[in-house]
C-alpha positions as semicolon CSV with decimal commas, in nm:
position;residue;x (nm);y (nm);z (nm)
1;M;-2,551;12,198;-8,005
2;T;-2,704;12,011;-7,711
3;A;-3,030;12,045;-7,557
4;N;-2,866;12,257;-7,266
5;G;-2,683;12,461;-7,513
6;L;-2,302;12,330;-7,500
7;P;-2,185;12,203;-7,793
8;V;-2,054;11,850;-7,850
9;G;-1,793;11,900;-8,116
10;R;-1,426;11,826;-8,026
11;I;-1,174;12,102;-7,930
12;M;-0,915;11,940;-8,119
13;D;-0,844;11,735;-8,421
14;I;-0,754;11,389;-8,244
15;T;-0,685;11,218;-8,568
16;Q;-0,350;11,388;-8,604
17;Y;-0,218;11,259;-8,282
18;T;-0,344;10,882;-8,291
19;K;0,026;10,822;-8,440
20;N;0,128;10,886;-8,073
21;I;-0,040;10,567;-7,946
22;P;0,203;10,324;-7,868
23;A;0,233;9,974;-7,992
24;A;0,232;9,851;-7,619
25;L;-0,135;9,997;-7,546
26;L;-0,242;9,860;-7,915
27;E;-0,137;9,484;-7,803
28;F;-0,266;9,539;-7,433
29;V;-0,583;9,597;-7,622
30;R;-0,576;9,328;-7,838
31;E;-0,492;9,084;-7,543
32;V;-0,838;9,232;-7,353
33;R;-1,027;9,170;-7,669
34;E;-0,932;8,814;-7,721
35;H;-0,887;8,702;-7,392
36;S;-1,103;8,891;-7,139
37;P;-1,319;8,663;-6,921
38;V;-1,610;8,921;-6,959
39;A;-1,742;9,140;-7,230
40;V;-1,587;9,471;-7,279
41;Q;-1,829;9,731;-7,442
42;S;-1,576;9,968;-7,546
43;I;-1,207;10,075;-7,525
44;H;-1,132;10,436;-7,554
45;V;-0,778;10,611;-7,588
46;V;-0,756;10,916;-7,328
47;G;-0,559;11,191;-7,209
48;S;-0,220;11,359;-7,321
49;V;-0,114;11,101;-7,579
50;L;-0,392;11,245;-7,780
51;T;-0,249;11,603;-7,720
52;P;0,096;11,765;-7,844
53;D;0,181;11,760;-7,480
54;Y;0,288;11,380;-7,496
55;Q;0,627;11,297;-7,435
56;A;0,660;10,906;-7,514
57;E;0,982;10,887;-7,214
58;Q;0,777;11,056;-6,953
59;S;0,392;11,025;-7,023
60;D;0,195;10,744;-6,914
61;V;-0,065;10,624;-7,157
62;N;-0,434;10,625;-7,033
63;S;-0,730;10,427;-7,131
64;L;-1,096;10,393;-7,025
65;F;-1,302;10,058;-7,061
66;V;-1,649;10,050;-7,045
67;I;-1,773;9,711;-6,912
68;Q;-2,074;9,541;-6,810
69;E;-1,913;9,512;-6,427
70;P;-1,599;9,530;-6,266
71;Q;-1,605;9,150;-6,180
72;T;-1,298;8,999;-5,993
73;D;-1,205;8,760;-6,245
74;F;-1,186;9,053;-6,492
75;L;-0,987;9,268;-6,245
76;D;-0,744;8,966;-6,207
77;F;-0,705;8,910;-6,583
78;V;-0,609;9,302;-6,589
79;V;-0,366;9,266;-6,290
80;G;-0,201;8,997;-6,490
81;L;-0,160;9,231;-6,805
82;G;-0,062;9,504;-6,569
83;K;0,237;9,307;-6,486
84;R;0,356;9,284;-6,832
85;F;0,262;9,628;-6,962
86;G;0,338;9,870;-6,690
87;R;0,676;9,867;-6,751
88;Q;0,580;10,017;-7,096
89;R;0,372;10,308;-6,945
90;V;0,061;10,174;-7,030
91;A;-0,129;10,273;-6,718
92;P;-0,408;10,053;-6,547
93;P;-0,706;10,143;-6,737
94;L;-1,024;10,331;-6,580
95;L;-1,281;10,095;-6,546
96;M;-1,665;10,217;-6,574
97;T;-1,999;10,097;-6,663
98;E;-2,241;10,297;-6,916
99;N;-2,478;10,327;-6,623
100;Y;-2,180;10,481;-6,408
101;I;-2,114;10,714;-6,682
102;Q;-2,441;10,844;-6,710
103;R;-2,507;10,898;-6,352
104;S;-2,151;11,061;-6,292
105;L;-2,192;11,335;-6,538
106;D;-2,338;11,576;-6,251
107;V;-2,040;11,469;-6,007
108;F;-1,742;11,459;-6,232
109;P;-1,820;11,700;-6,512
110;I;-1,485;11,845;-6,595
111;E;-1,345;11,459;-6,611
112;F;-1,603;11,356;-6,856
113;F;-1,571;11,679;-7,048
114;N;-1,209;11,612;-7,117
115;F;-1,301;11,281;-7,187
116;R;-1,533;11,372;-7,445
117;E;-1,317;11,617;-7,615
118;I;-0,973;11,433;-7,593
119;H;-1,064;11,059;-7,680
120;Y;-1,001;10,803;-7,928
121;T;-1,205;10,473;-7,956
122;L;-1,027;10,162;-8,036
123;S;-1,305;9,914;-7,989
124;G;-1,709;9,926;-7,975
125;D;-1,897;10,205;-7,973
126;D;-1,785;10,571;-7,930
127;I;-2,038;10,650;-7,613
128;L;-1,803;10,938;-7,494
129;A;-1,864;11,175;-7,808
130;G;-2,248;11,253;-7,718
131;L;-2,189;11,313;-7,332
132;E;-2,397;11,580;-7,248
133;I;-2,256;11,802;-6,963
134;E;-2,482;12,057;-6,769
135;P;-2,306;12,413;-6,760
136;E;-2,389;12,474;-6,409
137;C;-2,240;12,152;-6,295
138;L;-1,936;12,211;-6,492
139;R;-1,882;12,567;-6,342
140;L;-1,955;12,413;-5,986
141;Q;-1,682;12,174;-6,017
142;C;-1,431;12,430;-6,164
143;E;-1,523;12,642;-5,841
144;R;-1,483;12,329;-5,613
145;E;-1,139;12,245;-5,788
146;I;-0,964;12,572;-5,781
147;K;-1,069;12,618;-5,427
148;A;-0,922;12,275;-5,320
149;K;-0,615;12,408;-5,536
150;L;-0,567;12,683;-5,261
151;L;-0,603;12,441;-4,970
152;W;-0,349;12,206;-5,140
153;L;-0,102;12,467;-5,207
154;A;-0,096;12,562;-4,853
155;R;-0,073;12,200;-4,714
156;I;0,219;12,073;-4,950
157;Y;0,444;12,382;-4,850
158;L;0,358;12,244;-4,499
159;E;0,419;11,879;-4,605
160;T;0,723;11,913;-4,745
161;L;0,865;12,149;-4,513
162;A;0,931;12,402;-4,811
163;E;1,226;12,157;-4,888
164;N;1,374;12,278;-5,247
165;T;1,357;11,952;-5,441
166;R;1,017;11,797;-5,292
167;L;0,802;12,121;-5,320
168;S;0,926;12,190;-5,673
169;Q;0,855;11,856;-5,789
170;A;0,484;11,869;-5,604
171;L;0,439;12,223;-5,773
172;Y;0,555;12,159;-6,118
173;N;0,367;11,812;-6,119
174;S;0,030;11,999;-6,039
175;I;0,006;12,149;-6,376
176;T;-0,126;11,827;-6,492
177;D;-0,421;11,891;-6,282
178;Y;-0,472;12,254;-6,372
179;I;-0,485;12,223;-6,746
180;P;-0,806;12,014;-6,771
181;L;-0,957;12,258;-6,528
182;F;-0,848;12,544;-6,758
183;R;-1,004;12,366;-7,061
184;A;-1,341;12,341;-6,880
185;I;-1,320;12,691;-6,759
186;L;-1,253;12,821;-7,134
187;F;-1,538;12,621;-7,252
188;S;-1,769;12,759;-6,981
189;I;-1,740;13,110;-7,093
190;G;-1,731;13,028;-7,485
191;R;-1,366;13,062;-7,546
192;E;-1,164;12,884;-7,811
193;I;-0,950;12,609;-7,610
194;P;-0,623;12,571;-7,786
195;E;-0,435;12,214;-7,796
196;A;-0,099;12,253;-7,627
197;A;-0,081;12,320;-7,232
198;T;0,115;12,652;-7,291
199;E;-0,125;12,767;-7,505
200;I;-0,389;12,683;-7,293
201;A;-0,240;12,875;-7,003
202;A;-0,174;13,166;-7,217
203;A;-0,544;13,149;-7,315
204;M;-0,624;13,170;-6,919
205;E;-0,403;13,475;-6,926
206;S;-0,576;13,653;-7,173
207;V;-0,912;13,601;-6,965
208;L;-0,766;13,711;-6,671
209;K;-0,595;14,018;-6,841
210;I;-0,307;13,971;-6,600
211;D;0,009;13,779;-6,601
212;I;-0,006;13,428;-6,495
213;A;0,325;13,290;-6,678
214;V;0,406;13,098;-6,368
215;F;0,184;12,810;-6,540
216;Q;0,394;12,805;-6,839
217;N;0,698;12,816;-6,619
218;L;0,561;12,494;-6,433
219;Y;0,513;12,342;-6,748
220;A;0,867;12,417;-6,877
221;M;0,982;12,270;-6,538
222;K;0,787;11,948;-6,583
223;Q;0,901;11,887;-6,948
224;E;1,271;11,928;-6,807
225;Q;1,227;11,788;-6,475
226;A;1,437;12,094;-6,340
227;T;1,457;12,230;-5,984
228;P;1,468;12,607;-5,902
229;A;1,798;12,722;-5,843
230;G;1,733;12,802;-5,473
231;D;1,503;12,882;-5,193
232;D;1,440;13,251;-5,280
233;E;1,333;13,135;-5,646
234;L;1,131;12,857;-5,517
235;K;0,940;13,078;-5,288
236;L;0,867;13,338;-5,560
237;L;0,764;13,063;-5,804
238;Y;0,545;12,934;-5,515
239;S;0,426;13,271;-5,444
240;N;0,335;13,340;-5,802
241;L;0,142;13,038;-5,822
242;Y;-0,078;13,092;-5,502
243;M;-0,162;13,458;-5,634
244;A;-0,228;13,311;-5,970
245;T;-0,441;13,035;-5,848
246;Q;-0,638;13,300;-5,630
247;L;-0,713;13,532;-5,911
248;I;-0,864;13,240;-6,095
249;C;-1,069;13,158;-5,798
250;D;-1,217;13,506;-5,792
251;Y;-1,276;13,465;-6,161
252;V;-1,460;13,154;-6,106
253;D;-1,666;13,279;-5,827
254;A;-1,801;13,584;-6,042
255;M;-1,896;13,354;-6,313
256;D;-2,229;13,272;-6,120
257;N;-2,304;13,661;-6,103
């Protein structure tokens, strides 16, 4: 346990998924370690590649580099590598200094919570494992993010003019943002956090005591790159997502009481 009462232990066994890390990322890291113009303190794999939700043909492979300073010559060096490895779904790395991480835990607690729990260190010290997240900061960002989702839902309906393909793609792609938020909510209330996205949605359903299967439907749509059959089906999907998001918003609001 940390001093503030939150456990540091991983929410899943990351090692069973390290086999998913593609050779392209390992080659990218080797190039950085051997030819970087500046010192790189540590390199970490993060994100879906370390979960059962990873799909090699669809999912980008994400990483976090801890460096001294993001100097222009280093950025140019990474740009050069990006031109080679981007086609192999190696996403541009997140570049952070250790000072930035420590001073940003209160601002981005959801992001750093997910980094802490779902990462694999390829080089250097594992500085992510010991990050301490303040419970109230985590709750506040959960509230801010879920309320922002309500605003986004209204905006995306208008921006897409409710056109079937564009709106459905926006909705099922949004599941990528909901799942890290759900992990943080479950962690905040002391619930066990499953590994797979559909199981995480089911855990949230258990917490709220209502049917929010819309998140599982969205995840299935994203996996299949599917489009609802018609306008009525799309409107029902949208309405269900909006209502589910509102219920989660109400629940997170009540967490402070």
